[in-house]
Coordinates of C-alpha atoms in Angstrom, one line a residue:
M9 CA 134.3 80.7 210.6
L10 CA 131.2 80.7 213.1
F11 CA 130.9 77.1 212.5
A12 CA 134.9 76.2 212.5
V13 CA 135.3 78.7 216.3
R14 CA 132.3 76.4 217.5
L15 CA 133.7 73.3 216.8
L16 CA 136.8 73.9 218.5
T17 CA 135.3 75.4 220.9
A18 CA 133.1 71.4 220.9
L19 CA 136.8 69.7 220.6
L20 CA 138.4 71.7 223.5
L21 CA 135.6 70.8 225.1
G22 CA 135.2 67.0 225.0
C23 CA 131.3 67.9 223.0
N24 CA 129.6 65.6 220.7
I25 CA 128.5 67.3 217.5
L26 CA 127.6 65.2 215.4
A27 CA 124.0 65.4 215.5
S28 CA 123.4 68.6 217.2
N29 CA 126.2 70.2 219.4
I30 CA 124.3 68.4 222.4
A31 CA 126.3 66.5 225.0
C32 CA 129.0 67.6 225.9
G33 CA 131.9 66.7 228.5
D34 CA 131.8 68.9 231.2
D35 CA 129.4 71.0 233.7
T36 CA 128.0 73.6 231.8
P37 CA 124.6 73.6 231.9
V38 CA 122.3 72.5 228.3
I39 CA 119.2 74.5 226.7
A40 CA 117.6 72.9 224.3
V41 CA 115.7 75.7 222.5
F42 CA 112.9 75.1 219.9
T43 CA 111.5 78.1 218.2
K44 CA 108.6 77.9 214.9
N45 CA 110.7 79.3 211.8
T46 CA 114.2 81.4 209.9
T47 CA 111.6 83.7 208.2
N48 CA 110.6 85.6 211.1
P49 CA 111.9 88.4 212.9
A50 CA 110.0 87.5 216.6
Y51 CA 111.7 84.1 216.5
E52 CA 114.7 85.5 215.8
A53 CA 114.4 87.9 218.8
F54 CA 113.4 85.3 220.7
R55 CA 116.7 83.0 219.7
I56 CA 119.1 86.0 220.4
A57 CA 117.0 86.5 224.2
A58 CA 117.8 82.8 224.6
D59 CA 121.4 83.2 224.4
K60 CA 121.3 86.6 226.0
A61 CA 120.4 84.8 229.1
A62 CA 121.9 81.9 229.0
A63 CA 125.6 83.2 228.4
A64 CA 124.7 85.5 231.2
A65 CA 124.1 82.4 233.5
G66 CA 126.7 80.3 231.7
A67 CA 125.3 78.2 230.2
R68 CA 124.3 77.0 226.4
T69 CA 121.8 76.9 224.2
V70 CA 121.2 75.0 221.6
H71 CA 118.6 75.6 219.1
F72 CA 116.5 73.3 216.9
V73 CA 115.0 75.4 214.1
P74 CA 112.2 73.7 211.0
K75 CA 113.8 74.4 207.8
Q76 CA 110.5 74.6 206.2
P77 CA 108.7 77.5 208.8
D78 CA 106.6 75.4 211.1
N79 CA 106.4 72.5 210.1
V80 CA 105.6 69.3 212.0
D81 CA 107.4 66.4 211.1
E82 CA 110.5 68.0 211.2
Q83 CA 109.8 69.4 215.1
K84 CA 109.1 66.2 215.2
A85 CA 112.2 64.3 214.3
M86 CA 113.9 67.0 216.5
V87 CA 112.4 65.8 219.6
E88 CA 113.2 62.2 219.1
Q89 CA 117.3 64.2 218.3
V90 CA 117.1 65.9 222.3
L91 CA 115.2 62.2 223.4
K92 CA 118.7 60.9 222.5
D93 CA 121.3 63.5 223.6
R94 CA 119.4 64.8 226.6
P95 CA 120.0 68.4 227.5
S96 CA 119.4 70.5 230.9
V97 CA 116.6 72.0 230.1
V98 CA 113.5 72.1 226.8
V99 CA 112.5 75.7 226.3
F100 CA 109.9 75.0 223.6
I101 CA 107.5 76.8 220.9
P102 CA 105.8 74.4 219.7
V103 CA 105.0 74.7 215.8
D104 CA 101.8 72.6 216.5
D105 CA 99.5 72.7 219.6
V106 CA 97.8 69.8 218.5
A107 CA 100.5 67.9 216.4
M108 CA 103.6 68.7 219.2
V109 CA 101.2 66.9 221.8
E110 CA 102.6 63.4 221.3
S111 CA 106.0 64.5 221.7
V112 CA 105.9 66.6 225.2
K113 CA 104.2 63.8 226.5
R114 CA 107.3 61.5 225.1
M115 CA 109.9 64.0 226.6
N116 CA 107.9 64.6 229.5
E117 CA 107.9 60.8 230.1
A118 CA 111.5 60.8 230.0
N119 CA 111.9 63.4 232.4
I120 CA 113.1 66.2 230.4
P121 CA 112.2 69.2 232.0
V122 CA 110.3 71.7 229.8
V123 CA 109.6 74.9 229.7
L124 CA 106.9 76.4 227.7
A125 CA 106.9 79.7 225.6
S126 CA 104.2 81.6 223.1
N127 CA 101.9 78.8 222.4
P128 CA 100.0 77.0 225.4
L129 CA 99.2 73.1 224.7
P130 CA 99.1 70.3 227.4
G131 CA 101.2 68.9 229.2
S132 CA 104.1 68.7 232.1
F133 CA 106.0 72.2 232.0
V134 CA 108.6 73.8 234.2
T135 CA 106.6 76.8 233.9
Y136 CA 104.9 78.3 230.6
V137 CA 105.9 82.0 229.7
G138 CA 103.9 84.0 226.9
A139 CA 101.1 86.5 227.0
D140 CA 97.6 86.5 226.0
D141 CA 97.0 86.4 223.0
L142 CA 92.6 87.2 223.0
E143 CA 93.8 90.4 224.5
I144 CA 96.2 91.0 222.5
G145 CA 93.6 91.0 219.1
Y146 CA 92.1 92.7 220.7
R147 CA 93.6 95.4 222.1
E148 CA 94.7 95.7 218.6
A149 CA 90.8 95.8 216.5
R150 CA 90.2 98.1 219.5
Y151 CA 92.6 100.7 218.8
L152 CA 92.3 100.4 215.0
F153 CA 88.5 100.9 214.8
E154 CA 88.6 103.4 217.0
K155 CA 91.3 104.9 215.5
I156 CA 88.9 104.9 211.9
G157 CA 86.3 106.5 213.3
G158 CA 84.2 103.5 214.6
K159 CA 83.4 102.8 210.8
G160 CA 84.9 101.7 207.6
K161 CA 85.9 98.7 205.2
I162 CA 88.3 96.6 206.8
V163 CA 90.2 93.1 205.7
V164 CA 92.5 90.7 207.9
I165 CA 95.0 89.2 207.3
E166 CA 95.2 85.9 209.6
G167 CA 98.0 84.3 211.0
T168 CA 98.8 79.6 210.2
A169 CA 96.0 78.0 211.3
S170 CA 96.9 75.8 213.7
A171 CA 98.9 78.2 215.7
P172 CA 96.8 78.7 218.7
T173 CA 98.6 82.5 218.9
N174 CA 96.8 82.9 215.7
R175 CA 92.9 81.4 217.0
E176 CA 93.0 83.6 219.8
R177 CA 94.0 87.1 218.2
L178 CA 91.1 85.9 215.8
R179 CA 88.5 85.3 218.9
G180 CA 89.6 88.9 220.1
Y181 CA 89.2 90.2 216.6
K182 CA 85.3 88.5 216.6
R183 CA 84.9 90.6 219.9
A184 CA 85.8 93.8 218.9
F185 CA 83.4 93.0 215.3
A186 CA 80.8 92.6 217.9
E187 CA 81.8 96.1 220.1
Y188 CA 81.9 98.4 216.7
P189 CA 78.7 97.2 213.9
G190 CA 80.2 100.4 211.6
I191 CA 82.8 98.1 211.0
E192 CA 82.8 96.0 207.7
V193 CA 85.0 93.1 207.5
L194 CA 85.5 92.3 203.5
A195 CA 87.4 89.9 203.5
S196 CA 90.3 87.6 205.5
G197 CA 92.9 86.2 204.3
V198 CA 95.4 83.3 205.5
G199 CA 99.0 84.3 205.6
N200 CA 100.6 82.3 207.6
Y201 CA 103.0 84.8 209.5
Q202 CA 104.9 85.0 206.8
Q203 CA 105.7 88.5 204.7
T204 CA 105.4 87.1 201.5
D205 CA 102.0 84.9 201.8
A206 CA 100.7 88.4 203.3
K207 CA 101.8 90.5 200.0
R208 CA 100.2 87.4 198.2
V209 CA 97.0 87.5 199.9
M210 CA 97.0 91.1 200.0
A211 CA 96.8 91.7 196.5
Q212 CA 94.2 90.1 195.4
F213 CA 91.8 91.6 198.0
L214 CA 93.5 94.9 196.5
K215 CA 92.4 93.2 193.3
D216 CA 88.7 92.2 194.7
H217 CA 87.9 95.3 196.6
S218 CA 87.9 99.2 195.3
S219 CA 88.0 100.3 198.5
I220 CA 89.7 99.3 201.5
D221 CA 90.2 101.7 204.4
A222 CA 92.5 99.5 207.3
V223 CA 94.0 96.0 207.7
L224 CA 93.6 94.5 211.1
S225 CA 97.2 92.1 210.8
A226 CA 98.0 89.3 212.9
N227 CA 101.9 90.0 213.2
D228 CA 104.3 92.7 211.8
S229 CA 105.9 90.3 209.8
M230 CA 102.5 89.8 207.1
A231 CA 101.6 94.0 208.1
L232 CA 104.5 94.3 206.1
G233 CA 103.8 91.8 203.1
V234 CA 100.6 94.4 203.5
L235 CA 102.6 97.6 203.2
E236 CA 104.4 96.4 200.1
A237 CA 101.0 95.0 198.0
L238 CA 99.6 99.1 198.3
K239 CA 103.4 100.7 197.9
D240 CA 103.3 97.6 194.2
A241 CA 99.0 98.7 193.9
D242 CA 99.5 102.3 194.5
R243 CA 97.2 101.9 196.7
H244 CA 96.9 103.1 200.8
A245 CA 95.2 102.0 203.6
I246 CA 95.7 102.3 207.0
V247 CA 98.0 99.1 208.6
M248 CA 98.5 97.9 212.3
G249 CA 99.8 94.4 213.5
I250 CA 101.2 93.0 216.3
N251 CA 104.8 92.1 217.7
G252 CA 106.9 94.9 217.8
I253 CA 109.8 94.3 215.0
L254 CA 112.0 96.8 214.5
P255 CA 111.1 96.9 210.9
A256 CA 107.3 98.1 211.8
V257 CA 108.7 99.8 214.5
K258 CA 110.2 101.8 211.2
Q259 CA 107.3 102.1 209.6
I260 CA 105.5 103.3 212.5
E261 CA 108.4 105.8 212.4
A262 CA 108.4 107.0 208.9
G263 CA 103.6 107.2 209.3
N264 CA 103.4 104.1 206.8
M265 CA 102.3 101.8 209.4
L266 CA 99.8 102.9 212.1
A267 CA 100.9 101.5 215.2
S268 CA 101.7 97.1 216.7
V269 CA 100.7 95.4 219.5
D270 CA 103.8 94.2 221.4
F271 CA 103.8 90.4 221.5
N272 CA 107.4 90.3 222.6
M273 CA 109.4 88.1 221.9
F274 CA 112.7 89.0 222.5
K275 CA 111.0 89.9 226.2
I276 CA 110.0 86.5 226.7
G277 CA 112.9 84.2 225.6
C278 CA 114.3 86.1 228.5
I279 CA 112.1 84.9 230.9
A280 CA 111.8 81.2 229.3
T281 CA 115.1 81.0 229.2
S282 CA 115.6 82.5 233.0
A283 CA 113.0 80.3 234.2
A284 CA 114.8 77.2 233.1
L285 CA 117.7 78.5 233.8
R286 CA 115.6 78.8 238.0
Y287 CA 114.9 75.1 237.7
L288 CA 118.1 73.8 237.5
R289 CA 119.3 76.1 240.4
H290 CA 115.9 74.7 241.9
E291 CA 114.9 78.4 242.1
P292 CA 110.9 79.1 242.8
L293 CA 108.6 79.5 239.9
P294 CA 105.5 80.1 239.4
E295 CA 103.2 78.1 237.5
K296 CA 102.5 80.8 234.6
I297 CA 104.1 84.1 234.0
M298 CA 102.6 86.2 231.6
L299 CA 103.7 89.6 229.6
P300 CA 101.7 92.7 229.6
A301 CA 101.6 94.1 226.3
D302 CA 102.0 97.5 225.0
V303 CA 100.3 99.1 222.1
I304 CA 103.9 100.8 219.6
D305 CA 102.8 104.5 217.5
K306 CA 103.5 107.1 217.1
S307 CA 103.7 108.0 220.9
N308 CA 106.5 105.9 221.6
Y309 CA 107.8 103.6 219.3
Q310 CA 111.0 105.2 220.5
A311 CA 111.8 102.4 222.6
W312 CA 111.6 99.6 220.4
L313 CA 114.1 101.2 217.4
V314 CA 117.0 99.9 219.5
P315 CA 117.7 96.1 217.4
V316 CA 117.4 93.3 218.7
P317 CA 120.8 92.4 219.6
Q318 CA 121.7 95.6 221.9
R319 CA 118.8 94.9 223.9
N320 CA 119.3 93.6 227.3
C321 CA 116.6 91.1 228.6
P322 CA 114.7 93.0 231.9
D323 CA 115.5 91.6 235.5
W324 CA 113.5 88.8 236.7
S325 CA 111.8 90.7 239.4
E326 CA 110.6 93.7 236.2
V327 CA 108.7 90.4 235.2
V328 CA 107.6 88.1 237.7
R329 CA 106.5 90.0 241.0

């Protein structure tokens, strides 16, 4: 039904939807939005935010998402499509900060403006919108270690190895480990930012270790997988994640998860799309926009219980001062 409506709209507007639904016969600004996958709720929140910010300004979004999570070849092919279709502006989250450098270079050479979001990489950009992942990882680890009294046996669930967010969060963890010698890291495994992968890794950790006090997870989707593995094994451990996605916040509410650090992809999506629109209106933009990250726990979780589609984008002035 949704496709039929979009098809009718495209025909009425004289748009070419055969490739990517970008080329259109009117003057409506078109924003090509690149995200990593359909499996992580954080990126779904980013897409919803982009749609909201664009619609409020009378612009249109076209989403480019690999069918296979974080697939480099798929994203490269999508960039090739954008080079042909030439949208007004691109909002870009790279699946890999090394493999996608050449694709960004090609967009730069084609004079297609790009707003970079979430994951930094080399190139020329309208602006960058994200958060300090090293600080996020450090805050997460410190909060968890304080809650367990500065000592205990923990395991770490890492994100996708190629993702700069993961590398920076792990650096934050290492900084915290150095400050808390009473923390013993039993094991660290790659959960690829995916719930099912993290569940599998955690299930193996539970077989290998009879006692695990806490789990440091590099995102909330993986934390949810950890909770599933703990439930299946009838075991308990204190779990903390990153992102503040709604399912994780509900687990905080229920007392099953300690906390999450709010790497707020909804707000990042709002601001990145607003930055793209400001560029098109020739309005000033800073070189970099970094959003603060708050710890979400039992004391304040209620603010994050609003379903993402019902949330409102923040005013530009609330974030960029």
